[in-house]
CSV table of C-alpha atoms in Angstrom, one decimal:
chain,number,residue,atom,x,y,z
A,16,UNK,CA,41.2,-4.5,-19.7
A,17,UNK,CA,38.3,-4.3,-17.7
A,18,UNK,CA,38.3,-1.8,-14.4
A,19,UNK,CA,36.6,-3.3,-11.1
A,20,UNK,CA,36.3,-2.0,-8.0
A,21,UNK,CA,33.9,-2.3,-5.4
A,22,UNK,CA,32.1,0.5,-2.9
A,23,UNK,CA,31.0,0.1,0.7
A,24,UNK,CA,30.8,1.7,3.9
A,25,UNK,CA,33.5,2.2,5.7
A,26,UNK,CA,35.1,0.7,8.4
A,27,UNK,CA,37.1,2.3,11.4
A,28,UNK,CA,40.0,0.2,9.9
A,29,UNK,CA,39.6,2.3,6.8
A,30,UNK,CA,40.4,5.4,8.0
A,31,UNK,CA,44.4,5.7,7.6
A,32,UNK,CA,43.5,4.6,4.2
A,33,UNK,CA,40.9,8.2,3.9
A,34,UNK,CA,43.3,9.9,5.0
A,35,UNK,CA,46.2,9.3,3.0
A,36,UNK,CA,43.6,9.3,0.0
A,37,UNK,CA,42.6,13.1,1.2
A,38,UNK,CA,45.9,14.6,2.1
A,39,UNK,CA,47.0,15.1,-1.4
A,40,UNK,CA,44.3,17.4,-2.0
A,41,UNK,CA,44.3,19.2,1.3
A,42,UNK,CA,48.6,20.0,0.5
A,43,UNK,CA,46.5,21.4,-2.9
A,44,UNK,CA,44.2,23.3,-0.9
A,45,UNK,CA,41.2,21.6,-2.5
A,46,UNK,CA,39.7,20.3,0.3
A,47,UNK,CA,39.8,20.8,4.1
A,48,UNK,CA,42.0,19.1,6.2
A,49,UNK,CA,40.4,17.2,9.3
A,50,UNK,CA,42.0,15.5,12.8
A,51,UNK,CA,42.1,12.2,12.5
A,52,UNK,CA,39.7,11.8,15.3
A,53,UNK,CA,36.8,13.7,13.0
A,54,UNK,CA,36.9,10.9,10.5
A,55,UNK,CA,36.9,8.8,13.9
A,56,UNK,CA,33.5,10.4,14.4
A,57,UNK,CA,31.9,10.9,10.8
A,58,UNK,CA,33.1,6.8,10.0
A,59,UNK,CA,29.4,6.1,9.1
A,60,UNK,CA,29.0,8.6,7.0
A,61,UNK,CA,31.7,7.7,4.9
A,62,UNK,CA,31.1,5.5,1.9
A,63,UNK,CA,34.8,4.1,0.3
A,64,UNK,CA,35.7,2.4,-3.5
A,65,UNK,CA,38.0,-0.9,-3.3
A,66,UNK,CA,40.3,-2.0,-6.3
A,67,UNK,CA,40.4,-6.0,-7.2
A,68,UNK,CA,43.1,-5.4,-4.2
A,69,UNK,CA,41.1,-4.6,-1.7
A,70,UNK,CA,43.2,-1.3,-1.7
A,71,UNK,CA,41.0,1.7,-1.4
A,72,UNK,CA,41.1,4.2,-4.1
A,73,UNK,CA,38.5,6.3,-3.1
A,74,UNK,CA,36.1,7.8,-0.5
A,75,UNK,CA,32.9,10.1,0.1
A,76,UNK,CA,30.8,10.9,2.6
A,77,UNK,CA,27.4,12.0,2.8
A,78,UNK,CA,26.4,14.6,6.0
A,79,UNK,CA,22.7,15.4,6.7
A,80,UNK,CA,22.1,18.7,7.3
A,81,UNK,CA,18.1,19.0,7.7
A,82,UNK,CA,15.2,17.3,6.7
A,83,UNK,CA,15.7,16.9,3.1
A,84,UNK,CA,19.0,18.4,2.7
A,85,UNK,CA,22.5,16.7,2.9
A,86,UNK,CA,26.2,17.6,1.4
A,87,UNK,CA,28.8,15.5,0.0
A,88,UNK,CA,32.2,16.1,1.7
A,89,UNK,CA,35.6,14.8,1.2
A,90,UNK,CA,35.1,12.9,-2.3
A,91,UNK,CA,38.8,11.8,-3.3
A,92,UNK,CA,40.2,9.5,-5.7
A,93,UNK,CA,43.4,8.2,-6.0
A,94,UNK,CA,45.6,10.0,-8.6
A,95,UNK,CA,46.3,7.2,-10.5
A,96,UNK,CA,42.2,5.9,-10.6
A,97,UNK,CA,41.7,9.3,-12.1
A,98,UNK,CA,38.8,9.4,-15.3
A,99,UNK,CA,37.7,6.0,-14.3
A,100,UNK,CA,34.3,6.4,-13.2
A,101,UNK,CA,35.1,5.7,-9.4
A,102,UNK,CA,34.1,9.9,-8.7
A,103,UNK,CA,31.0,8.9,-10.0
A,104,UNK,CA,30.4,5.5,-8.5
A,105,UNK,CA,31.0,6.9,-4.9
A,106,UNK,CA,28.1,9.9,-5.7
A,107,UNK,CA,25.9,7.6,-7.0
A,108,UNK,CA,25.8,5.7,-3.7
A,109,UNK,CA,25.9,9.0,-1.7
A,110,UNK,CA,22.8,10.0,-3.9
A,111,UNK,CA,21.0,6.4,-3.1
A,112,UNK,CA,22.0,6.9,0.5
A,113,UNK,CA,20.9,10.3,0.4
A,114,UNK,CA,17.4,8.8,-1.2
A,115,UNK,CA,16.8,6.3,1.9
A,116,UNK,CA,17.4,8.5,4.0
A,117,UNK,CA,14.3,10.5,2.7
A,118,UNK,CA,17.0,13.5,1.3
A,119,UNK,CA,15.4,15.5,-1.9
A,120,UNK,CA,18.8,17.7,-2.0
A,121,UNK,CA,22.2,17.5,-1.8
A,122,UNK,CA,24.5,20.2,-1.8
A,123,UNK,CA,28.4,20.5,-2.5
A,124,UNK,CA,31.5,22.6,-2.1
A,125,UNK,CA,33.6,22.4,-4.6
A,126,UNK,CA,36.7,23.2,-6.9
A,127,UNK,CA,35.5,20.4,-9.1
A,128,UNK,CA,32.3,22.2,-11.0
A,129,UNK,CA,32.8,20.2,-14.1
A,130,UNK,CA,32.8,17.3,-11.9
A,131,UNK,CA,29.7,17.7,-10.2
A,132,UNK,CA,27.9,19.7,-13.3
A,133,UNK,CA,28.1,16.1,-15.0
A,134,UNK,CA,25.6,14.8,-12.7
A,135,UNK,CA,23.5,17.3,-11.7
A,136,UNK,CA,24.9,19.7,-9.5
A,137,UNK,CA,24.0,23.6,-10.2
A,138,UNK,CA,25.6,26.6,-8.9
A,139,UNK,CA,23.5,27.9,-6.1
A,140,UNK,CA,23.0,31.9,-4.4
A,141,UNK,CA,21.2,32.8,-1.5
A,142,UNK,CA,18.2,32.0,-0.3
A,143,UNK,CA,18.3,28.3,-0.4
A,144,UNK,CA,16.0,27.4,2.4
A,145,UNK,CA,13.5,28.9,4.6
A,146,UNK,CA,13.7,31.5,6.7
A,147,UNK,CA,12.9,29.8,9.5
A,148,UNK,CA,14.8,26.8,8.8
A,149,UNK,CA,17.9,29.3,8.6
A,150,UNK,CA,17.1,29.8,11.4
A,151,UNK,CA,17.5,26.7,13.5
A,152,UNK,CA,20.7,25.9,11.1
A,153,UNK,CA,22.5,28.8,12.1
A,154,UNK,CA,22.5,27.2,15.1
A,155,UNK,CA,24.6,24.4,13.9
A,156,UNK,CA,28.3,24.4,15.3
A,157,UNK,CA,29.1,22.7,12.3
A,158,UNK,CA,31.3,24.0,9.4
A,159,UNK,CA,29.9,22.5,6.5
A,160,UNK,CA,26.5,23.8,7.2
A,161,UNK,CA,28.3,27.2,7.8
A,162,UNK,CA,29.6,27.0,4.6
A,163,UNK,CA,26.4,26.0,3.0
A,164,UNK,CA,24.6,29.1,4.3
A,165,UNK,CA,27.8,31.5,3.3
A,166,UNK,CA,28.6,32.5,6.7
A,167,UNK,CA,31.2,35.0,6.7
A,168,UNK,CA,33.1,33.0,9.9
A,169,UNK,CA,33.5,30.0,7.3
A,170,UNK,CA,35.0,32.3,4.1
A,171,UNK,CA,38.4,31.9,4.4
A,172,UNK,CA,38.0,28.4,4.0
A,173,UNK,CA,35.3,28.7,0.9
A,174,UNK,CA,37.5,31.4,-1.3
A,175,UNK,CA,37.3,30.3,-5.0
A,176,UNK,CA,34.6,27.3,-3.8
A,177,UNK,CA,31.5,26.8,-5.5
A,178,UNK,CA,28.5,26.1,-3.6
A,179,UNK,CA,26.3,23.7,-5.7
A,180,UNK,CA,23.0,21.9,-5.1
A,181,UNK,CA,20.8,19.1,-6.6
A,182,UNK,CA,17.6,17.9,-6.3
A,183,UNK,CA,17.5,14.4,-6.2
């Protein structure tokens, strides 16, 4: 039997659907959990996968964090679409969005090293940027650039994380 499903942005209407596709992982602790009215605000980032349906059965988003540097956050598949190359489908078009946007790196937080080692991804240290462009980032109010440059206000949330990078 041949496996179909489509990705696209998403819509505001999606986002119930996000979150009931996250919320099994944040009860796991694998990823973060997030107000509804924060996928409200990051809609455009996020990219979703459709079945023949039109149910969605996955979702990433891509988050630009500088000039040429972006992350991947809140890749989830539905359980049961597991192993069926919708992961990779979704990061593929992150990584083309990433592209047009003029993006030469994306980096990751993950559980899921295996995952992202498949296409790409490598464990990163310190020292990933500039000095002076760590400077104007630790500026950033956001999280996931927090977590990016291992701030220690971000570590309870990153314990057992790896942070990975690729250069697209």
């Amino acid at each position: 039997m041949l496996v179909t499903f489509t990705v696209r942005r998403a819509r505001t209407t999606d986002i119930l659907a996000i979150e009931a596709l996250v919320e099994p992982l944040v009860q796991r602790r694998i990823l973060l959990g997030k107000d509804r009215v924060v996928f409200y605000e990051s809609v455009q980032e996020f990219r979703v996968v459709e079945d023949e349906a039109g149910r969605l059965i996955g979702c990433g988003a891509l988050h630009v964090m500088w000039e040429d540097l972006g992350e991947v956050r809140t890749l989830a598949v539905a359980e049961e679409w597991l192993h069926q190359g919708v992961g990779g489908a979704i990061l593929a078009r992150i990584e083309a969005d990433a592209r047009d946007l003029g993006l030469s790196r994306l980096f990751c937080l993950t559980f899921e090293t295996s995952f992202f080692g498949r296409h790409g991804f490598e464990a990163i240290g310190e020292d990933v940027v500039a000095p002076d462009v760590y400077a104007q980032l630790v500026r950033s109010q956001d999280d996931g650039v927090a977590e990016f440059l291992d701030l220690s206000r971000v570590k309870q949330n990153t314990l057992g994380n790896t942070r990975m990078l690729k250069m697209l």
